[in-house]
Short mmCIF file of C-alpha atoms in Angstrom, two decimals:
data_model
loop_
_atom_site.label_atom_id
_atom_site.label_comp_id
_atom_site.label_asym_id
_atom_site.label_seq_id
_atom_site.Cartn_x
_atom_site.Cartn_y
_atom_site.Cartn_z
CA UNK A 1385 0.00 0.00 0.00
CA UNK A 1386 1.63 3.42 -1.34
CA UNK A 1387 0.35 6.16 1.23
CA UNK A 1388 0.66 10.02 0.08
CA UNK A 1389 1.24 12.79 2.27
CA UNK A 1390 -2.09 14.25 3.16
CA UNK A 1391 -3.51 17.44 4.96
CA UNK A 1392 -4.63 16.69 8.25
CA UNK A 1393 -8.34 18.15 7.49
CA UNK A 1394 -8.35 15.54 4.61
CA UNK A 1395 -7.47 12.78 6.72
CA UNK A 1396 -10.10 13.67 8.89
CA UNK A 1397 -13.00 14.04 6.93
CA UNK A 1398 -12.01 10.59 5.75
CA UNK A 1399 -12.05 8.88 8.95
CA UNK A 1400 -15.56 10.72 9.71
CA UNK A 1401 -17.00 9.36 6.34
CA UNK A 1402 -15.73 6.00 7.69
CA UNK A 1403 -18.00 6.30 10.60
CA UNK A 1404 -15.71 7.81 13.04
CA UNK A 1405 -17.02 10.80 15.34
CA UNK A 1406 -15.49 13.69 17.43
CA UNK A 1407 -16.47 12.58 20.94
CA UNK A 1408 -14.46 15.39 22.37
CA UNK A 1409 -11.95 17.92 21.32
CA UNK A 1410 -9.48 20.51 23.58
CA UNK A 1411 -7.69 22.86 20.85
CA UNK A 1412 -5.79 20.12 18.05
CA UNK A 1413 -6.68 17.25 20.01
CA UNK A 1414 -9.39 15.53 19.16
CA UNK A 1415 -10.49 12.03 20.63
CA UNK A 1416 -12.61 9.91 17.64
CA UNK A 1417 -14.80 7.22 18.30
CA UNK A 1418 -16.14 4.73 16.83
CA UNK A 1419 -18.30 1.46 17.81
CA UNK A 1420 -16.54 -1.67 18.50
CA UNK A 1421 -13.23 0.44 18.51
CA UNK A 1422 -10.63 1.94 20.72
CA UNK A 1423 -11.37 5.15 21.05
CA UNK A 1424 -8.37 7.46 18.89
CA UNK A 1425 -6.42 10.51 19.80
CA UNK A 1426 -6.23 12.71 16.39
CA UNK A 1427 -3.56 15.30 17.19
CA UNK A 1428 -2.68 16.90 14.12
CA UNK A 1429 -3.69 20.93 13.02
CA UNK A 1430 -5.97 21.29 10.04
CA UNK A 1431 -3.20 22.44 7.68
CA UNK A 1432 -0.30 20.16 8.92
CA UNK A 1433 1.00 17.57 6.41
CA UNK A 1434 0.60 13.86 7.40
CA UNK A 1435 3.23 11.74 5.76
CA UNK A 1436 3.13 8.09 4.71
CA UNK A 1437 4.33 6.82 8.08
CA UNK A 1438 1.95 8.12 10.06
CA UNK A 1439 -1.01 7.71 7.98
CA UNK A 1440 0.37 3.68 8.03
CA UNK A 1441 -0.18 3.99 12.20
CA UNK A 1442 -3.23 5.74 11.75
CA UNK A 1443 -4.78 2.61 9.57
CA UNK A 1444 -3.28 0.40 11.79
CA UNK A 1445 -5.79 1.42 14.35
CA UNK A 1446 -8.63 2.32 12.25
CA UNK A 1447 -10.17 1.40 8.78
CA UNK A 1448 -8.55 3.96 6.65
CA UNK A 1449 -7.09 2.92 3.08
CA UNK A 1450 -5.44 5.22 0.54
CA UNK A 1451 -8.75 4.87 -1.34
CA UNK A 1452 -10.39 6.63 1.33
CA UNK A 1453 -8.57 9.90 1.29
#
């Protein structure tokens, strides 16, 4: 799997059209949920740049596939 570098508002909206929801946020920090998974700790600015590695650890732990973004 080839992963791009993404903006963090992309990534987002992907993982939110995957079912995921902001349970709770305090400034970048934003905890997703999602039923029948660990809840997440999304970290990242709107505008920062997410690069291949970390969008790999970020799938690990949800659904997300480079189709999604």
């Amino acid at each position: 799997m080839e992963w791009p570098a993404v903006k963090a508002s992309k990534v987002l909206k992907a993982l939110i059209n995957l079912g995921w929801n902001i349970k709770r946020q305090k400034g970048s920090h934003r905890i997703l949920g999602k039923s029948g998974w660990k809840d997440i700790t999304f970290a990242f600015h709107d505008r920062e740049e997410i690069g291949p590695r970390m969008l790999a650890r970020i799938a690990k732990h949800t659904d997300l596939t480079p189709e999604d973004l």
